[in-house]
Coordinates of C-alpha atoms in Angstrom, one line a residue:
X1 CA 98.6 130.0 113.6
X2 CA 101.5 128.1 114.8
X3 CA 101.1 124.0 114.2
X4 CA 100.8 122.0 117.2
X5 CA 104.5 120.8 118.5
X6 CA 104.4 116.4 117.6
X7 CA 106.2 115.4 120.9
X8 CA 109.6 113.2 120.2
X9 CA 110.5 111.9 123.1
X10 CA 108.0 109.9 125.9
X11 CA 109.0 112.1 128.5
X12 CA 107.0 114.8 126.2
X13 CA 103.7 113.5 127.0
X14 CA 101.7 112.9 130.1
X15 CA 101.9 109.6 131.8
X16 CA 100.1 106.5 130.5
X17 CA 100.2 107.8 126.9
X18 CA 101.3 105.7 123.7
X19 CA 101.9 106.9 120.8
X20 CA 102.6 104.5 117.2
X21 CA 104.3 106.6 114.4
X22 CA 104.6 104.4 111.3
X23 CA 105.4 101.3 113.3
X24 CA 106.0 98.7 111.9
X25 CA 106.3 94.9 113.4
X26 CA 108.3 92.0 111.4
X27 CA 108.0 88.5 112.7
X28 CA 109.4 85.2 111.1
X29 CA 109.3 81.7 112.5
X30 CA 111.6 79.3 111.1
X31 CA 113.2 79.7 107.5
X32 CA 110.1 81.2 106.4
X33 CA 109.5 84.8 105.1
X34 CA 109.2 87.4 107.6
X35 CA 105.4 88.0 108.3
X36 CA 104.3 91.7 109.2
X37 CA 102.1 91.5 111.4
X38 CA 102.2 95.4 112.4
X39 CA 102.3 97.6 109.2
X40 CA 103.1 101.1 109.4
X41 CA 100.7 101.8 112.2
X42 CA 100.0 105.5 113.4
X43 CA 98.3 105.4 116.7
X44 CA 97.9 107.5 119.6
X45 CA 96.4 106.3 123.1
X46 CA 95.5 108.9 125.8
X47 CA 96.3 108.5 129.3
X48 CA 93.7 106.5 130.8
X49 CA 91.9 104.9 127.9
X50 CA 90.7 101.8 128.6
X51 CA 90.8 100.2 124.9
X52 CA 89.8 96.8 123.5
X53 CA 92.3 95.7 120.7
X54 CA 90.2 93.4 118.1
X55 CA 92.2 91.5 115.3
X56 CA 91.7 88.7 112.3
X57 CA 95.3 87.4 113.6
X58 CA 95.7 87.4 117.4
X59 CA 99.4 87.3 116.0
X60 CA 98.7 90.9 115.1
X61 CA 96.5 92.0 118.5
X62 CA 99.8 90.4 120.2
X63 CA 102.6 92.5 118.7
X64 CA 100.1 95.0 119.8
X65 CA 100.5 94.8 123.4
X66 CA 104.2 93.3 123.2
X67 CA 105.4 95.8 121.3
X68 CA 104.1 98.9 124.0
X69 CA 105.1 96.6 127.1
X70 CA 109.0 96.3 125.9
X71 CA 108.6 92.5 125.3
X72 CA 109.4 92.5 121.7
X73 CA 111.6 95.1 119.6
X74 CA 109.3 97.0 116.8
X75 CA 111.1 96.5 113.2
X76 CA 110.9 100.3 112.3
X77 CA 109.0 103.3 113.1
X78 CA 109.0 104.8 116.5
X79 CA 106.5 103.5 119.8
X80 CA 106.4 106.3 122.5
X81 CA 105.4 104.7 125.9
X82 CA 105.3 107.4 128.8
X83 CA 105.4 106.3 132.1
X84 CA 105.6 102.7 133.5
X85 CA 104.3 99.9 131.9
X86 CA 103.2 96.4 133.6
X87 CA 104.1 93.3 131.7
X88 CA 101.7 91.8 128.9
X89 CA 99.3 90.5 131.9
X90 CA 98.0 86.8 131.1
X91 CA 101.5 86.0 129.0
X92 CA 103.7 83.8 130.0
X93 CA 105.6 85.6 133.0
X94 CA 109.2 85.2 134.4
X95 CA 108.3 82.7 137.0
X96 CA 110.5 80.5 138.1
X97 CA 109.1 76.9 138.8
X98 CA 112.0 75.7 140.9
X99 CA 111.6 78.4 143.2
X100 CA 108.9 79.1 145.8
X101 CA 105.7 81.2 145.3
X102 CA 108.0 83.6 148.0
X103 CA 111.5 84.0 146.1
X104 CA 109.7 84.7 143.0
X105 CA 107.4 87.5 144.6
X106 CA 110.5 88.5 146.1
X107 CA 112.1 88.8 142.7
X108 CA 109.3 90.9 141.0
X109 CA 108.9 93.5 144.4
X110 CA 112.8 94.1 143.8
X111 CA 112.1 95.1 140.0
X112 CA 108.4 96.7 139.9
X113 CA 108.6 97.3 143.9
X114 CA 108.0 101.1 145.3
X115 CA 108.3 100.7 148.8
X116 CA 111.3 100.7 150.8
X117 CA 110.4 98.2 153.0
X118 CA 110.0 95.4 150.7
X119 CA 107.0 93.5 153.3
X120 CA 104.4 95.5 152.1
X121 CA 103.6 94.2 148.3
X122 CA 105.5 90.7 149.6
X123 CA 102.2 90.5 152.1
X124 CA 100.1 91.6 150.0
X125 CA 100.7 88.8 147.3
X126 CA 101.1 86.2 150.0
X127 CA 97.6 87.3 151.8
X128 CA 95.5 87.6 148.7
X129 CA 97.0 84.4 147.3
X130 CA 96.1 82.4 150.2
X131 CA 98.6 79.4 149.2
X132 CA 98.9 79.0 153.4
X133 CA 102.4 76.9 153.7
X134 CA 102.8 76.6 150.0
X135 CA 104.0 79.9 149.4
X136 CA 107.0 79.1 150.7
X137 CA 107.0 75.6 148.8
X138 CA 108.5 75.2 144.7
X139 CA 105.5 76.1 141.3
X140 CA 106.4 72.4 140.6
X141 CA 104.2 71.6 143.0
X142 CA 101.3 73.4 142.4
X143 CA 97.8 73.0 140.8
X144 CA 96.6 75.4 137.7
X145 CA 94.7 76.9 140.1
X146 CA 97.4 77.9 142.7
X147 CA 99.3 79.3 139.7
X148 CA 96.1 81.5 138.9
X149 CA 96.1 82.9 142.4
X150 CA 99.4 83.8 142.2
X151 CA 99.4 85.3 138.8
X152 CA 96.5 87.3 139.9
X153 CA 98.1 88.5 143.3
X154 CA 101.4 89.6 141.4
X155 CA 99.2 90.8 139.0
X156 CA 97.7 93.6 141.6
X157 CA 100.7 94.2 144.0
X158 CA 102.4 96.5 141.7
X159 CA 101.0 100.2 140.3
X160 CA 101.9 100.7 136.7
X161 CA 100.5 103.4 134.4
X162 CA 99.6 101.0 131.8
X163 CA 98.4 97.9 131.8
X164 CA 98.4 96.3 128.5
X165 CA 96.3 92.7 129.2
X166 CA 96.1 89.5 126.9
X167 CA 93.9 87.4 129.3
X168 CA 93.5 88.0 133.3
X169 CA 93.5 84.5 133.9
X170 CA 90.9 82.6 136.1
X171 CA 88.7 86.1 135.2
X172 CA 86.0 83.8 134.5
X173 CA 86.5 81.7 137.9
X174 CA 83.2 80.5 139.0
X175 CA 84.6 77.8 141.9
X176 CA 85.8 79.9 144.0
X177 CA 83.1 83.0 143.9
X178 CA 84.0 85.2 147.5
X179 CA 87.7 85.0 146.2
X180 CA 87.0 86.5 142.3
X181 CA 84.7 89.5 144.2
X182 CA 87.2 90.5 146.0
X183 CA 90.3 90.0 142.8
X184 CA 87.1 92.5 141.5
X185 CA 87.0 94.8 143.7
X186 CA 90.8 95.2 143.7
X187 CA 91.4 95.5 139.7
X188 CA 88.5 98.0 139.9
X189 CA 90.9 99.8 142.5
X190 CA 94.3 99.1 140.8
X191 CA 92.7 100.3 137.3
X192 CA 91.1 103.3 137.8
X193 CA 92.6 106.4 135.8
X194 CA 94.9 104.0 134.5
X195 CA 95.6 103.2 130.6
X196 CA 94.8 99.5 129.8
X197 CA 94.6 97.8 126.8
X198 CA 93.0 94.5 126.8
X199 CA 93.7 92.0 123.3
X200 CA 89.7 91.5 122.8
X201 CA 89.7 88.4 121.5
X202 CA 91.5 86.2 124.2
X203 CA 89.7 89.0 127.1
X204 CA 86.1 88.7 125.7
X205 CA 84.6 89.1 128.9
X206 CA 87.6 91.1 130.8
X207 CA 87.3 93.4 127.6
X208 CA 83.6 94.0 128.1
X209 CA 83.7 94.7 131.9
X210 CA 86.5 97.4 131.8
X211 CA 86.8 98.8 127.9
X212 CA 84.8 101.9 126.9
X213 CA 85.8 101.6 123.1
X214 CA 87.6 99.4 120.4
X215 CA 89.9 99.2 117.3
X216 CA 90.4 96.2 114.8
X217 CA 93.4 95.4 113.0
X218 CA 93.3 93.6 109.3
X219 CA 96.4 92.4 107.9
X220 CA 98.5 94.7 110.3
X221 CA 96.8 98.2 110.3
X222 CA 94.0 99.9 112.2
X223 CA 90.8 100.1 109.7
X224 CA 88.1 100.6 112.7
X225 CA 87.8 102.6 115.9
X226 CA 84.2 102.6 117.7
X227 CA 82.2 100.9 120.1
X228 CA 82.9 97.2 121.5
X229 CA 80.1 95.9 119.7
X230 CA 80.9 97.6 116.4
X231 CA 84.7 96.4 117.0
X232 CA 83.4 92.3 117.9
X233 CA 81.2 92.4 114.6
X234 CA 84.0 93.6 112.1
X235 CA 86.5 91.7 113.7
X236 CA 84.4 88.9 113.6
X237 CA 83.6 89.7 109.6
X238 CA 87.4 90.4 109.2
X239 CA 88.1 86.7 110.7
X240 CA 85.8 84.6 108.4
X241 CA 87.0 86.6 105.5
X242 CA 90.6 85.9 106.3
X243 CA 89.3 81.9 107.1
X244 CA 87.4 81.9 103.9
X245 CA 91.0 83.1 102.0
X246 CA 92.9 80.2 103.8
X247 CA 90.7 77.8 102.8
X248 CA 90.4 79.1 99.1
X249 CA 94.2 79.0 99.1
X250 CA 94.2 75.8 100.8
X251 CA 92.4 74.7 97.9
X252 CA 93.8 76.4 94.6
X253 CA 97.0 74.4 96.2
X254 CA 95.6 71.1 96.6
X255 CA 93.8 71.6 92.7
X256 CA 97.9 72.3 91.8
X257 CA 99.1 69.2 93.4
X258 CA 96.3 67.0 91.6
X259 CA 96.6 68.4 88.4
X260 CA 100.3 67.4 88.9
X261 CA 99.7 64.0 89.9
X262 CA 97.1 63.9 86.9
X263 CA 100.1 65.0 84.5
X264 CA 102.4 62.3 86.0
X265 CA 99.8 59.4 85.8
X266 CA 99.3 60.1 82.2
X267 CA 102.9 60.1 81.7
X268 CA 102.8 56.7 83.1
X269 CA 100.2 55.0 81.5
X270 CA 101.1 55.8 78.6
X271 CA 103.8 53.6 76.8
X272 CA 105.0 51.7 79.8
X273 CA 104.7 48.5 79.9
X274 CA 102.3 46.2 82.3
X275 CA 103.6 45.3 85.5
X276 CA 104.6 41.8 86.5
X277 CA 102.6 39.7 89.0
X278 CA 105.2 39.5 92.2
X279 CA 103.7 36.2 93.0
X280 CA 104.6 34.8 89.9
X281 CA 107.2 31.9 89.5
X282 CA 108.2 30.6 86.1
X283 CA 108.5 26.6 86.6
X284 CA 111.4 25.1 85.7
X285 CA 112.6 23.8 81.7
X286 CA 112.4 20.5 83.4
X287 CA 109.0 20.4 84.7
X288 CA 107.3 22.1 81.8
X289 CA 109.0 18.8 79.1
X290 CA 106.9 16.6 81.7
X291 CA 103.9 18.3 81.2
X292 CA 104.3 18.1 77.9

């Protein structure tokens, strides 16, 4: 029987498929030590999964996403990504706060934008939005909330095959219920058949509405692939184990430092002499033949 061909290139598999093959993700802040944070991970994810990533270290649940999206480089291995993917969804996007809510949109249709004429997705963000004459005013001026609406409009003007997500922000929006009903009956529109991958632990709630199964990462590699609730209980057991090693580190160091300052304050109270009172004045020769 002749083995299965392992496809090489992305164009080899269907659309919305990712495949990890021994990747591997290096990160390093500062002068410190690189810290991998992806470790020779072998993954495949079918077109139109909808999976929950769960992780001790959102650093790790991070590269996750970043890595498939194209924001960050892996250090070795090889990451298959076929079709188009949307940017990390809930990161910090290319948004320009000098510019109106308009010339970015316009900037994002030109790049992700299918249409020839360009109005279509520009009035869709603008309607759904609903900034009125602030659209055409600069993000400087806007409230958290504005920014939310307009995240969430760009965030649904585009079709992608994959939507990796970290949060969907104002998800959770309770002040402005007619508005998040009809952001839900959009996503539900813009995600079906679609791949998505949701980082579980920022998404707890997105994650649960839209993910059919999960995986956990410990210290860089996939050790679980099950149900959501399975995934939230390990990753939760993987979390306080990783907190309870911080802490025992945190003290094994703080144990070295006093037994060092121990050693030292033996070495000085041992032959050295008493210190003088600062205070202290010696009275002159002169006043001390008077007294006598």
């Amino acid at each position: 029987m002749k083995p299965p061909t392992v496809p090489v290139t992305s164009s080899e598999l269907a659309p919305g498929s990712v495949v990890f093959r021994n990747v591997t993700k290096r990160s390093s802040t500062g002068g410190s030590a690189p810290n991998v944070v992806l470790d020779d991970i072998t993954y495949t994810i079918p077109p139109g999964k909808r999976l929950a990533v769960f992780s001790g270290s959102q650093e790790s649940s991070r590269a996750f996403l970043n890595c498939l999206a194209g924001h960050e480089p892996i250090s070795s291995g090889n990451l298959l990504v076929a079709g188009c993917s949307s940017w990390v969804i809930g990161s910090r996007m290319p948004l320009m706060p000098a510019l109106s809510a308009r010339a970015n949109a316009e900037f994002l249709v030109s790049l992700y934008g299918v249409y020839e004429d360009d109005t279509r997705e520009l009035d869709f963000i603008r309607q759904l939005c609903d900034l009125g004459e602030l659209f055409d005013e600069p993000l400087e001026k806007y409230s958290v909330g504005m920014k939310d609406r307009l995240k969430l409009a760009l965030a649904l003007a585009f079709q992608f095959e994959i939507y990796p997500v970290m949060r969907w922000d104002g998800w959770n929006c309770r002040s402005e219920v007619p508005f998040m009903r009809q952001v839900k009956r959009l996503v539900d529109r813009r995600l079906e058949g679609r791949t998505v991958i949701v980082e579980a632990s920022g998404s707890q709630s997105f994650a649960r509405d839209y993910c059919s199964e999960g995986i956990v990462l410990k210290d860089g590699k996939v050790i679980f692939q099950g149900s959501l609730d399975e995934s939230a209980v390990l990753a939760k057991e993987v979390r306080a184990a990783r907190k309870d090693r911080s802490l025992s580190r945190s003290l094994r160091q703080h144990s070295d430092v006093e037994s060092s300052l121990e050693s030292t304050m033996n070495d000085l109270l041992g032959d050295a002499p008493l210190a003088q009172d600062p205070w202290e004045t010696k009275a002159p020769d002169s006043v001390k033949t008077n007294l006598l």
